[in-house]
Coordinates of C-alpha atoms and ligand atoms in Angstrom, one line a residue:
X1 CA 19.4 9.8 20.8
X2 CA 19.9 11.7 23.9
X3 CA 21.8 14.9 23.0
X4 CA 18.6 16.6 21.3
X5 CA 18.4 19.8 21.6
X6 CA 15.7 20.4 20.0
X7 CA 12.3 22.5 21.0
X8 CA 8.8 21.4 20.3
X9 CA 7.6 25.5 19.6
X10 CA 3.9 24.5 19.7
X11 CA 2.2 21.6 18.9
X12 CA -1.1 21.6 18.7
X13 CA -4.4 20.9 15.7
X14 CA -5.8 23.2 13.0
X15 CA -8.9 21.5 12.6
X16 CA -10.7 22.8 15.9
X17 CA -14.3 22.7 17.0
X18 CA -15.6 25.9 14.7
X19 CA -13.8 26.5 12.0
X20 CA -12.4 29.6 12.1
X21 CA -12.0 30.7 8.2
X22 CA -13.5 28.9 5.8
X23 CA -10.2 27.1 4.3
X24 CA -9.7 25.6 7.6
X25 CA -8.7 21.2 7.2
X26 CA -12.4 19.8 8.6
X27 CA -12.4 18.9 11.9
X28 CA -12.9 16.0 14.2
X29 CA -16.7 17.0 15.2
X30 CA -17.0 18.1 11.2
X31 CA -16.1 14.9 9.7
X32 CA -18.7 13.4 12.9
X33 CA -21.3 15.6 11.7
X34 CA -21.0 15.6 7.9
X35 CA -21.7 11.1 9.0
X36 CA -24.2 12.0 10.3
X37 CA -25.6 13.5 7.6
X38 CA -24.5 10.6 5.4
X39 CA -25.9 8.4 7.8
X40 CA -29.5 9.6 8.0
X41 CA -29.5 9.9 4.2
X42 CA -29.9 6.6 4.3
X43 CA -26.5 6.4 2.3
X44 CA -24.0 4.3 5.2
X45 CA -25.3 0.5 4.7
X46 CA -23.0 -1.7 6.0
X47 CA -21.1 -2.7 3.6
X48 CA -20.8 0.9 2.8
X49 CA -16.7 2.2 3.5
X50 CA -15.3 6.4 2.5
X51 CA -12.5 6.7 0.2
X52 CA -11.7 10.2 0.6
X53 CA -13.9 12.3 2.9
X54 CA -12.6 15.6 2.7
X55 CA -13.5 19.2 2.7
X56 CA -15.8 20.9 -0.1
X57 CA -13.9 23.7 -0.9
X58 CA -15.8 26.9 -1.4
X59 CA -15.4 29.2 -4.5
X60 CA -12.6 31.4 -4.1
X61 CA -14.9 34.3 -4.7
X62 CA -17.2 34.3 -1.3
X63 CA -14.0 33.4 0.5
X64 CA -12.1 36.8 -0.9
X65 CA -15.3 38.9 0.0
X66 CA -14.7 37.7 3.5
X67 CA -18.7 36.3 3.7
X68 CA -18.6 32.7 5.8
X69 CA -19.9 29.8 2.4
X70 CA -21.4 27.3 4.1
X71 CA -19.1 24.2 5.3
X72 CA -19.4 21.0 2.4
X73 CA -18.0 17.4 2.8
X74 CA -17.3 15.6 -0.1
X75 CA -17.5 11.6 0.8
X76 CA -16.8 8.9 -1.8
X77 CA -18.8 6.1 -0.5
X78 CA -18.3 3.0 -1.7
X79 CA -20.6 -0.2 -1.4
X80 CA -18.1 -2.9 -0.9
X81 CA -20.8 -5.6 -1.2
X82 CA -22.3 -4.2 -4.6
X83 CA -20.2 -1.7 -5.8
X84 CA -21.9 1.6 -6.4
X85 CA -20.4 3.6 -5.6
X86 CA -21.3 7.7 -5.4
X87 CA -19.0 11.7 -4.8
X88 CA -21.8 13.3 -2.1
X89 CA -21.6 16.9 -0.6
X90 CA -23.0 17.3 2.8
X91 CA -24.1 20.1 4.0
X92 CA -22.6 21.0 8.2
X93 CA -24.4 25.0 7.8
X94 CA -28.2 23.8 6.2
X95 CA -27.1 20.4 7.2
X96 CA -28.3 18.8 4.0
X97 CA -27.0 15.9 1.4
X98 CA -26.5 18.0 -1.3
X99 CA -25.3 15.9 -4.0
X100 CA -25.2 12.7 -4.2
X101 CA -23.5 11.3 -7.8
X102 CA -23.5 7.4 -8.3
X103 CA -20.5 7.1 -10.9
X104 CA -20.4 5.0 -14.1
X105 CA -16.1 2.8 -13.3
X106 CA -16.9 2.1 -16.4
X107 CA -16.6 5.6 -18.2
X108 CA -15.7 7.6 -14.5
X109 CA -13.2 4.9 -12.5
X110 CA -13.1 3.4 -9.6
X111 CA -13.3 4.8 -6.2
X112 CA -9.1 5.1 -4.4
X113 CA -7.6 2.0 -2.7
X114 CA -9.2 2.0 0.8
X115 CA -7.6 0.6 3.5
X116 CA -8.8 -2.4 4.2
X117 CA -7.3 -3.6 0.9
X118 CA -4.5 -4.5 2.1
X119 CA -5.6 -6.9 4.6
X120 CA -8.0 -8.3 2.9
X121 CA -6.4 -9.2 -0.2
X122 CA -4.1 -10.0 0.9
X123 CA -6.2 -12.6 3.1
X124 CA -8.0 -13.5 -0.1
X125 CA -4.3 -13.7 -2.1
X126 CA -3.1 -16.0 0.0
X127 CA -6.3 -18.8 0.5
X128 CA -6.6 -19.5 -3.1
X129 CA -5.0 -23.0 -4.3
X130 CA -3.9 -22.2 -8.0
X131 CA -1.9 -19.2 -6.7
X132 CA -0.7 -21.2 -4.0
X133 CA 0.0 -23.6 -6.7
X134 CA 2.0 -20.8 -8.8
X135 CA 4.3 -20.6 -6.2
X136 CA 4.3 -23.9 -5.1
X137 CA 6.3 -24.6 -9.2
X138 CA 7.9 -21.4 -7.3
X139 CA 9.3 -24.0 -3.7
X140 CA 7.3 -21.3 -1.7
X141 CA 5.0 -23.5 -0.1
X142 CA 4.5 -21.6 3.4
X143 CA 2.4 -18.1 2.4
X144 CA 2.6 -16.6 5.6
X145 CA 5.5 -16.3 4.6
X146 CA 5.1 -14.3 1.2
X147 CA 3.2 -10.6 1.5
X148 CA 1.1 -9.6 -0.9
X149 CA 0.7 -6.0 -2.3
X150 CA -2.5 -4.6 -3.7
X151 CA -1.2 -2.2 -6.9
X152 CA -3.4 0.0 -8.8
X153 CA -4.4 -1.9 -12.2
X154 CA -4.6 1.3 -14.6
X155 CA -6.8 0.1 -17.6
X156 CA -6.5 -1.5 -20.5
X157 CA -9.6 -2.6 -22.2
X158 CA -10.0 -6.1 -21.1
X159 CA -13.1 -7.6 -21.3
X160 CA -12.5 -9.7 -18.4
X161 CA -11.3 -6.7 -16.3
X162 CA -14.2 -4.6 -18.0
X163 CA -16.3 -2.9 -14.9
X164 CA -14.0 -5.1 -12.0
X165 CA -13.3 -2.9 -9.5
X166 CA -9.5 -4.5 -9.1
X167 CA -6.1 -4.8 -8.3
X168 CA -3.3 -6.9 -9.4
X169 CA -0.8 -8.3 -6.5
X170 CA 2.9 -9.0 -6.8
X171 CA 4.0 -11.6 -4.3
X172 CA 7.0 -10.4 -2.2
X173 CA 8.7 -13.1 -0.1
X174 CA 9.4 -11.8 3.9
X175 CA 11.2 -15.1 5.6
X176 CA 10.3 -13.3 9.0
X177 CA 9.1 -9.9 10.7
X178 CA 12.1 -8.5 9.9
X179 CA 13.0 -9.5 7.0
X180 CA 13.1 -6.3 4.5
X181 CA 11.0 -8.2 1.9
X182 CA 10.8 -5.9 -1.2
X183 CA 14.2 -8.1 -1.7
X184 CA 12.4 -10.6 -2.4
X185 CA 10.3 -10.4 -5.3
X186 CA 8.5 -13.5 -6.4
X187 CA 8.5 -12.3 -10.1
X188 CA 6.6 -13.6 -13.1
X189 CA 3.3 -14.4 -11.3
X190 CA 0.8 -12.0 -10.8
X191 CA -3.0 -12.0 -10.0
X192 CA -5.9 -10.5 -10.9
X193 CA -8.2 -9.6 -7.7
X194 CA -12.0 -8.6 -7.4
X195 CA -11.9 -6.3 -4.6
X196 CA -15.5 -6.4 -4.6
X197 CA -16.8 -10.8 -5.5
X198 CA -13.0 -10.0 -2.9
X199 CA -11.6 -13.2 -5.2
X200 CA -8.7 -13.8 -8.3
X201 CA -10.4 -14.4 -11.7
X202 CA -7.4 -14.7 -12.7
X203 CA -3.5 -15.9 -12.6
X204 CA -1.1 -14.2 -14.8
X205 CA 2.2 -16.7 -14.7
X206 CA 4.5 -15.5 -16.9
X207 CA 7.8 -16.5 -16.2
X208 CA 10.1 -17.4 -13.5
X209 CA 13.4 -15.9 -11.9
X210 CA 14.7 -17.8 -8.7
X211 CA 13.4 -15.6 -6.0
X212 CA 16.2 -13.3 -5.1
X213 CA 18.6 -14.6 -1.8
X214 CA 20.8 -11.3 -0.4
X215 CA 19.2 -9.9 2.6
X216 CA 18.6 -5.4 2.0
X217 CA 17.6 -5.6 5.7
X218 CA 19.7 -2.2 6.6
X219 CA 18.9 -1.5 10.1
X220 CA 20.9 -5.7 11.1
X221 CA 24.1 -4.8 11.7
X222 CA 25.2 -8.1 9.8
X223 CA 23.8 -6.3 6.6
X224 CA 24.8 -2.6 7.4
X225 CA 28.1 -2.9 8.7
X226 CA 29.3 -1.3 12.7
X227 CA 27.8 2.3 12.7
X228 CA 30.1 5.4 12.5
X229 CA 32.3 6.9 15.2
X230 CA 33.4 9.8 13.8
X231 CA 30.2 11.7 13.1
X232 CA 30.2 14.3 15.7
X233 CA 26.7 16.4 16.7
X234 CA 25.0 19.3 15.0
X235 CA 23.1 20.9 17.0
X236 CA 20.9 23.8 16.7
X237 CA 19.8 26.4 19.0
X238 CA 17.2 29.6 18.5
X239 CA 17.8 31.0 22.3
X240 CA 15.2 33.9 21.5
X241 CA 12.8 30.8 19.5
X242 CA 11.4 31.4 16.2
X243 CA 11.2 34.2 14.0
X244 CA 7.2 33.1 12.9
X245 CA 3.9 32.8 14.5
X246 CA 1.1 30.5 14.2
X247 CA -2.1 31.8 14.5
X248 CA -4.9 28.3 14.4
X249 CA -4.3 28.2 10.5
X250 CA -2.7 31.4 9.9
X251 CA 1.2 31.3 9.8
X252 CA 3.2 34.0 9.7
X253 CA 6.9 35.2 8.6
X254 CA 9.0 37.9 7.5
X255 CA 6.8 39.1 5.6
X256 CA 5.4 35.9 4.2
X257 CA 1.6 35.4 5.2
X258 CA -0.3 32.2 4.4
X259 CA -2.9 29.6 6.1
X260 CA -2.1 25.4 5.7
X261 CA -4.4 23.0 5.2
X262 CA -4.2 19.9 4.9
X263 CA -6.5 17.4 2.6
X264 CA -6.4 13.6 3.3
X265 CA -6.3 13.8 -1.0
X266 CA -3.2 16.1 -1.5
X267 CA -1.8 16.8 1.8
X268 CA -0.6 19.6 2.6
X269 CA -2.3 22.6 1.2
X270 CA -1.5 26.3 1.4
X271 CA -3.3 29.4 0.9
X272 CA -4.3 32.6 0.0
X273 CA 0.4 33.4 0.3
X274 CA 0.7 36.9 0.3
X275 CA 3.6 39.2 0.6
X276 CA 3.7 42.4 2.9
X277 CA 5.8 45.0 1.0
X278 CA 6.4 48.2 2.7
X279 CA 3.0 47.8 4.6
X280 CA 0.1 46.8 1.6
X281 CA -0.6 42.7 1.3
X282 CA 0.3 41.7 -2.0
X283 CA -1.3 38.6 -2.5
X284 CA 0.5 35.8 -4.8
X285 CA -1.1 32.9 -5.1
X286 CA -5.1 31.9 -3.8
X287 CA -3.8 28.3 -3.3
X288 CA -0.6 26.0 -4.1
X289 CA -0.2 21.9 -3.3
X290 CA 0.7 18.8 -5.5
X291 CA -2.7 17.1 -5.7
X292 CA -1.2 14.0 -8.2
X293 CA 1.5 11.8 -8.8
X294 CA 2.4 9.3 -11.0
X295 CA 4.7 7.0 -11.0
X296 CA 4.5 5.3 -14.7
X297 CA 6.9 2.0 -14.9
X298 CA 9.4 1.6 -18.7
X299 CA 9.6 -2.5 -18.5
X300 CA 6.8 -3.9 -21.2
X301 CA 6.7 -7.5 -19.7
X302 CA 4.9 -9.4 -17.8
X303 CA 4.9 -5.6 -15.7
X304 CA 3.5 -2.9 -18.5
X305 CA 0.6 -1.7 -16.4
X306 CA 2.8 -0.7 -13.0
X307 CA 1.5 3.3 -13.4
X308 CA 0.7 4.6 -9.9
X309 CA -1.2 7.4 -9.5
X310 CA -0.3 7.9 -5.8
X311 CA -2.2 11.1 -4.7
X312 CA -5.0 9.7 -7.3
X313 CA -5.5 6.2 -6.4
X314 CA -4.2 5.9 -2.5
X315 CA -4.1 9.9 -1.9
X316 CA -0.7 10.6 -0.1
X317 CA -2.3 12.7 3.1
X318 CA -3.6 10.1 4.7
X319 CA -0.5 7.9 4.5
X320 CA 0.9 10.7 6.6
X321 CA 3.5 10.2 9.3
X322 CA 4.0 11.2 12.4
X323 CA 7.2 13.0 12.3
X324 CA 9.3 13.0 15.1
X325 CA 11.5 16.3 16.4
X326 CA 14.9 15.0 16.2
X327 CA 14.6 13.1 13.5
X328 CA 12.5 14.0 10.8
X329 CA 13.7 17.9 12.3
X330 CA 16.0 19.4 13.0
X331 CA 15.3 22.5 15.4
X332 CA 13.5 24.5 16.8
X333 CA 9.9 23.0 15.5
X334 CA 6.1 23.8 15.3
X335 CA 4.0 20.5 14.2
X336 CA 0.7 20.8 13.1
X337 CA -1.3 17.9 13.5
X338 CA -3.8 16.0 10.5
X339 CA -7.6 15.0 11.2
X340 CA -8.5 12.2 7.8
X341 CA -11.3 9.4 8.3
X342 CA -10.7 5.6 7.8
X343 CA -12.3 3.9 5.6
X344 CA -16.4 4.0 8.7
X345 CA -15.8 8.3 8.1
X346 CA -14.5 7.7 12.0
X347 CA -11.5 10.5 12.4
X348 CA -8.6 9.7 13.5
X349 CA -4.7 12.6 13.9
X350 CA -1.9 11.9 12.7
X351 CA 0.0 13.3 15.2
X352 CA 2.1 16.1 14.5
X353 CA 1.8 15.8 10.1
X354 CA 2.6 19.2 9.1
X355 CA 6.0 20.2 10.2
X356 CA 7.2 24.1 10.1
X357 CA 10.7 25.0 10.4
X358 CA 13.3 28.1 9.9
X359 CA 16.6 27.0 8.5
X360 CA 19.8 29.1 7.6
X361 CA 20.4 28.8 3.9
X362 CA 23.5 30.3 3.8
X363 CA 24.3 33.4 1.8
X364 CA 21.8 36.0 1.0
X365 CA 24.3 38.8 -0.7
X366 CA 27.9 40.3 -0.2
X367 CA 30.0 42.3 -1.5
X368 CA 32.9 43.6 -1.3
X369 CA 33.7 47.7 -2.5
X370 CA 36.5 47.8 -3.9
X371 CA 36.0 51.7 -4.5
X372 CA 34.4 52.5 -0.8
X373 CA 36.2 49.5 0.8
X374 CA 33.4 48.7 2.7
X375 CA 32.6 44.9 3.5
X376 CA 28.8 43.1 3.9
X377 CA 27.4 40.2 3.8
X378 CA 24.0 38.3 4.6
X379 CA 22.6 35.6 5.8
X380 CA 19.6 34.4 4.0
X381 CA 16.7 31.9 5.6
X382 CA 13.4 31.1 4.7
X383 CA 11.2 28.7 6.2
X384 CA 10.8 25.2 5.7
X385 CA 6.4 24.1 5.9
X386 CA 6.2 19.8 5.2
X387 CA 5.6 16.8 5.3
X388 CA 6.3 13.4 4.6
X389 CA 4.4 10.1 3.4
X390 CA 4.7 6.7 2.7
X391 CA 3.2 5.2 -0.4
X392 CA 4.0 1.5 -0.6
X393 CA 7.6 0.9 -1.2
X394 CA 8.3 4.7 -1.5
X395 CA 8.2 7.5 0.7
X396 CA 7.9 11.4 -0.6
X397 CA 8.3 14.5 1.7
X398 CA 6.4 17.2 0.3
X399 CA 8.5 21.0 0.9
X400 CA 7.6 24.7 0.4
X401 CA 10.5 27.2 1.0
X402 CA 9.6 30.4 0.5
X403 CA 13.3 32.9 1.1
X404 CA 13.8 36.1 2.8
X405 CA 14.0 37.7 -0.9
X406 CA 10.6 36.8 -2.1
X407 CA 11.5 33.3 -3.1
X408 CA 8.6 30.4 -3.4
X409 CA 10.9 26.2 -3.8
X410 CA 8.3 23.8 -4.5
X411 CA 11.0 20.8 -3.8
X412 CA 9.9 17.0 -3.1
X413 CA 12.1 14.0 -1.7
X414 CA 12.1 11.3 -2.3
X415 CA 13.1 8.5 -0.6
X416 CA 12.4 5.3 0.8
X417 CA 12.7 1.1 -0.7
X418 CA 12.7 0.9 -5.8
X419 CA 10.4 -1.4 -6.2
X420 CA 11.3 -4.4 -7.1
X421 CA 11.4 -7.3 -9.4
X422 CA 13.8 -10.2 -10.4
X423 CA 16.1 -9.6 -12.6
X424 CA 16.5 -11.6 -16.0
X425 CA 20.2 -11.3 -17.0
X426 CA 22.2 -10.1 -19.7
X427 CA 21.7 -6.0 -20.5
X428 CA 18.2 -6.5 -19.6
X429 CA 17.5 -2.6 -20.7
X430 CA 14.3 -1.7 -18.7
X431 CA 16.0 -2.5 -15.0
X432 CA 18.9 -2.2 -13.3
X433 CA 20.5 -4.7 -10.8
X434 CA 21.0 -3.6 -8.1
X435 CA 22.1 -6.7 -6.3
X436 CA 22.2 -10.0 -7.1
X437 CA 18.9 -10.9 -9.2
X438 CA 17.1 -7.5 -8.3
X439 CA 16.2 -5.8 -10.6
X440 CA 14.9 -2.6 -9.6
X441 CA 12.4 -1.2 -14.2
X442 CA 13.1 2.0 -14.9
X443 CA 10.6 5.2 -14.0
X444 CA 8.9 8.0 -13.9
X445 CA 8.0 10.6 -10.4
X446 CA 5.9 13.5 -11.9
X447 CA 3.9 15.2 -10.1
X448 CA 1.9 18.5 -10.4
X449 CA 1.7 21.2 -8.8
X450 CA -1.3 23.6 -8.9
X451 CA -0.5 26.6 -8.0
X452 CA -3.6 29.2 -8.4
X453 CA -1.5 32.5 -8.8
X454 CA -2.9 35.4 -7.4
X455 CA -0.5 38.1 -8.4
X456 CA -1.1 41.5 -6.9
X457 CA -4.7 40.2 -7.9
X458 CA -7.4 38.1 -10.1
X459 CA -6.2 39.5 -13.4
X460 CA -3.4 37.6 -14.2
X461 CA -1.6 36.6 -17.8
X462 CA 1.5 34.0 -18.5
X463 CA 4.4 35.1 -20.8
X464 CA 6.3 32.1 -22.0
X465 CA 10.2 33.1 -21.2
X466 CA 13.0 32.6 -23.8
X467 CA 16.3 33.5 -24.0
X468 CA 18.3 33.4 -27.6
X469 CA 21.0 34.2 -29.3
X470 CA 20.3 36.9 -32.2
X471 CA 22.2 36.7 -35.6
X472 CA 24.2 39.2 -36.6
X473 CA 22.9 41.5 -38.5
X474 CA 22.5 46.0 -39.3
X475 CA 21.4 45.4 -35.5
X476 CA 23.9 43.4 -34.3
X477 CA 26.6 43.8 -35.9
X478 CA 29.2 42.3 -34.2
X479 CA 26.9 38.8 -33.7
X480 CA 26.4 39.1 -29.2
X481 CA 23.2 40.2 -29.1
X482 CA 21.0 38.2 -26.7
X483 CA 18.0 39.0 -26.7
X484 CA 13.9 37.4 -24.5
X485 CA 12.1 36.3 -26.9
X486 CA 8.0 36.9 -25.4
X487 CA 4.6 35.2 -26.1
X488 CA 1.8 36.1 -24.5
X489 CA -0.1 32.6 -23.5
X490 CA -4.0 33.6 -24.8
X491 CA -6.0 30.8 -24.4
X492 CA -5.7 27.2 -23.0
X493 CA -5.2 25.2 -25.8
X494 CA -1.9 27.2 -26.1
X495 CA -0.6 27.0 -22.8
X496 CA 0.3 23.1 -22.7
X497 CA 4.2 23.7 -23.1
X498 CA 6.7 22.0 -22.5
X499 CA 10.0 23.2 -20.8
X500 CA 13.0 24.7 -23.8
X501 CA 16.0 24.0 -20.7
X502 CA 18.2 25.1 -24.0
X503 CA 16.5 28.7 -24.0
X504 CA 16.5 28.7 -20.5
X505 CA 12.6 28.6 -21.0
X506 CA 10.4 29.5 -17.9
X507 CA 7.0 32.1 -18.0
X508 CA 6.3 34.7 -16.2
X509 CA 2.5 35.0 -14.3
X510 CA 2.4 38.5 -14.4
X511 CA -0.5 40.9 -13.4
X512 CA -2.6 43.0 -16.7
X513 CA -3.3 45.9 -13.9
X514 CA -0.5 46.2 -11.8
X515 CA 2.8 47.8 -12.7
X516 CA 6.2 48.0 -10.9
X517 CA 8.2 51.6 -11.5
X518 CA 9.5 50.9 -14.2
X519 CA 5.8 50.8 -15.5
X520 CA 6.6 47.1 -16.6
X521 CA 3.1 44.3 -15.1
X522 CA 4.4 43.0 -12.0
X523 CA 5.0 39.8 -11.3
X524 CA 6.5 36.0 -10.8
X525 CA 8.3 33.9 -12.9
X526 CA 8.4 30.0 -12.9
X527 CA 11.5 28.7 -13.2
X528 CA 11.1 24.9 -14.1
X529 CA 13.7 21.8 -13.8
X530 CA 13.2 21.0 -17.1
X531 CA 13.4 17.4 -17.0
X532 CA 11.5 14.6 -20.0
X533 CA 7.7 14.5 -19.5
X534 CA 6.1 11.7 -19.2
X535 CA 7.9 9.5 -22.1
X536 CA 4.8 6.4 -22.6
X537 CA 3.8 6.6 -26.8
X538 CA 1.6 9.2 -27.0
X539 CA -0.8 5.6 -28.0
X540 CA -0.2 3.8 -24.8
X541 CA -2.9 3.8 -21.7
X542 CA -0.4 5.8 -19.3
X543 CA -0.3 8.5 -21.5
X544 CA -4.5 9.6 -21.8
X545 CA -4.7 8.2 -18.3
X546 CA -1.8 10.6 -17.2
X547 CA -2.5 13.5 -19.9
X548 CA -0.9 16.5 -17.3
X549 CA 2.4 14.6 -17.3
X550 CA 2.3 15.1 -21.5
X551 CA 3.4 19.0 -21.0
X552 CA 5.7 21.2 -18.6
X553 CA 2.3 23.8 -18.1
X554 CA -0.7 23.9 -18.6
X555 CA -3.0 27.1 -17.6
X556 CA -6.8 27.0 -16.9
X557 CA -8.9 30.4 -16.0
X558 CA -10.2 29.7 -12.9
X559 CA -12.8 26.7 -12.3
X560 CA -13.2 25.5 -8.5
X561 CA -14.1 21.5 -9.4
X562 CA -11.2 21.7 -11.2
X563 CA -9.0 20.0 -8.7
X564 CA -6.9 17.4 -10.1
X565 CA -5.5 17.2 -13.3
X566 CA -5.8 13.6 -14.0
X567 CA -9.3 14.0 -12.5
X568 CA -10.9 13.5 -10.1
X569 CA -11.5 10.0 -10.3
X570 CA -8.1 8.2 -11.4
X571 CA -8.4 4.6 -10.5
X572 CA -9.5 2.0 -13.7
X573 CA -10.5 5.9 -15.0
X574 CA -10.1 5.1 -19.4
X575 CA -8.8 8.2 -20.0
X576 CA -9.1 12.1 -20.4
X577 CA -9.5 13.4 -17.5
X578 CA -8.3 16.0 -15.9
X579 CA -6.3 18.9 -18.2
X580 CA -7.2 18.2 -21.2
X581 CA -10.8 17.9 -20.8
X582 CA -10.3 21.4 -18.5
X583 CA -8.6 23.1 -21.3
X584 CA -10.9 21.7 -24.2
X585 CA -13.3 24.3 -24.2
X586 CA -10.4 26.4 -25.1
X587 CA -11.2 29.9 -22.5
X588 CA -9.5 32.7 -22.2
X589 CA -6.7 32.9 -20.3
X590 CA -4.8 36.6 -20.4
X591 CA -6.3 38.7 -18.0
X592 CA -8.2 36.4 -16.4
X593 CA -8.3 34.8 -13.1
X594 CA -5.8 31.5 -13.7
X595 CA -4.6 28.7 -13.0
X596 CA -0.8 27.3 -13.2
X597 CA -0.1 23.3 -13.4
X598 CA 3.6 22.4 -13.5
X599 CA 4.6 18.8 -14.3
X600 CA 8.1 17.8 -12.7
X601 CA 10.1 14.4 -11.6
X602 CA 12.7 12.9 -12.4
X603 CA 13.2 9.6 -14.1
X604 CA 14.9 7.3 -12.3
X605 CA 17.4 4.1 -13.4
X606 CA 18.1 3.5 -10.3
X607 CA 21.3 3.3 -9.5
X608 CA 22.7 1.0 -7.3
X609 CA 23.3 2.8 -4.7
X610 CA 19.4 3.7 -4.8
X611 CA 19.7 0.0 -2.7
X612 CA 18.2 -0.8 -0.5
X613 CA 17.0 2.6 1.3
X614 CA 17.7 4.8 -1.3
X615 CA 19.6 8.5 -0.1
X616 CA 16.4 11.4 -1.2
X617 CA 16.3 12.7 -4.5
X618 CA 15.3 15.7 -4.5
X619 CA 13.2 17.6 -7.2
X620 CA 10.5 20.5 -7.4
X621 CA 10.6 24.6 -9.3
X622 CA 11.2 27.8 -8.1
X623 CA 9.4 30.6 -8.2
X624 CA 10.8 34.2 -8.5
X625 CA 9.4 38.2 -8.4
X626 CA 10.7 39.0 -11.1
X627 CA 9.9 43.6 -11.0
X628 CA 7.4 42.3 -8.1
X629 CA 9.5 44.6 -6.3
X630 CA 11.2 47.8 -7.5
X631 CA 15.1 46.2 -6.4
X632 CA 16.5 44.0 -3.9
X633 CA 13.6 43.7 -1.3
X634 CA 16.6 42.3 1.5
X635 CA 18.5 45.7 2.2
X636 CA 16.6 46.2 5.3
X637 CA 18.0 41.9 6.8
X638 CA 20.5 43.6 9.0
X639 CA 23.4 42.1 9.9
X640 CA 24.0 38.7 11.4
X641 CA 26.6 40.3 13.7
X642 CA 28.6 43.7 14.0
X643 CA 31.6 42.7 12.2
X644 CA 29.6 41.2 9.2
X645 CA 29.3 44.8 7.9
X646 CA 32.0 47.0 7.4
X647 CA 31.4 50.5 6.2
X648 CA 34.8 52.3 6.9
Ligands
LIG1 CU1 12.3 6.1 -8.3

């Protein structure tokens, strides 16, 4: 593009040599220092790789007390020769290994997929004679043109899989380097691959379907046709620059303030989100992130095991995109780099991983008064903090929006390539035909947001609020009454809830200590989108492993060890970890330091229009102040120009 008007406001890395704040992301030098401690402790043999490496966040109480807590890093280490897996914490402050726990993969689960697993798998599977024979039976003799996906295996209790670190491998034909492999799935054959032995231990060869032939290369003029010539430029300019400031990781915009974090597993993390209200700093959310997502597929045949936990198994942060000004982001953009590490624990920088900008968002409020003749209009705008990641076939954008009126929105943008299969013909109920002979199996995208709430302090509670019509009676003689049914969620066992759009169900997070001018608790309300929760049968493996996804809401008492809704080690975990385990103790959540966990996301029955590349589909949730302010907090927003305010 030659007509880009966008300007990089500031570029830099939130990772600094000396951490400015206990929640700042880990810097490259800190990763190296931690690595040296691990090496000195004898934990880094030749075959040892890092499956995860990141900040072990300090306890909330220490941060809020303004202390300088121990700076700790957590590493998941796997010996790729023996499979020995450890969960290690090192203290950079104390210069020592704090803890080192050896996992039992049978009960604890396996560590996440390594970067090298992609190449290792492709090379070894291509070389396997039995797998080559299965390909040859399908007329595929040039294995250099077959691409392989190491797909997380799930857990099904099979005897020959017991204790193995493994993936299940599906094949796609890529005839030349530009060919779009997702167009050409080789269906009916899967290689079950042992990542430690580096060999196939089983080939499932169930059926043959022709490899779909139609090209899906959407960059090829022969596929896409000529470009449109009638789209005129839209330019976004802010001649005086944006209205936010970024000081290290501290982001301020209008009345909002927050700290920006980034983690190889979770991606973008937001910390200490607060609002300044008449000179008072009011805390709202101590930490917000989307620390898990699962994509369970609904085809019960051959590919019954497909259920990817993109965050816990593949680490979405690690696959973050480097964003391009004028392409991914328009306007006055501030970018932050992200520092992650490779399989060896060596830091690598993803430039421009986090995008921060402002957007006009239409009308904020507007009124023509029939009695006074006054006419006023104000523009809404929002602060956008986002990142994009690519995990296998799909691309996911994680967007957080902060509005002038105190609302917060989390939106996930789903795009990229459908996961494809052969289409068996007829009215196959578990898949949609998106190109001739090409099927896209039905699936869900179920995200879990973790919202560590601090609505005007640590003492919070959650009310479930339904709206219902009241029956006709002596109080309601004409039958028109509408009431709110408010139910306090008293303990964790009562907190696993489902949305109910017919009752307009919302969840109100309130302070049990602070009230507004009406004497009511100040609160923020979670508005869910109320799509189906996990549809897999409760007896299924994925229902046990993704227990979090069986409800839209969970509330737990804060525990710094409870970070991941499906547990710490998701890969090949037999199930039961995460939220079902966290809530088993049934702790008190009424007037406690609480964490909200919200499941959301679509059930995706693919459309032909989703192929060959899917227009963005959106999902998310909204948090709105509910009696948090005493009135509309945006009366002081000025009109954008003089003629937007006409007071006769
Ligand atoms: Cu989908």
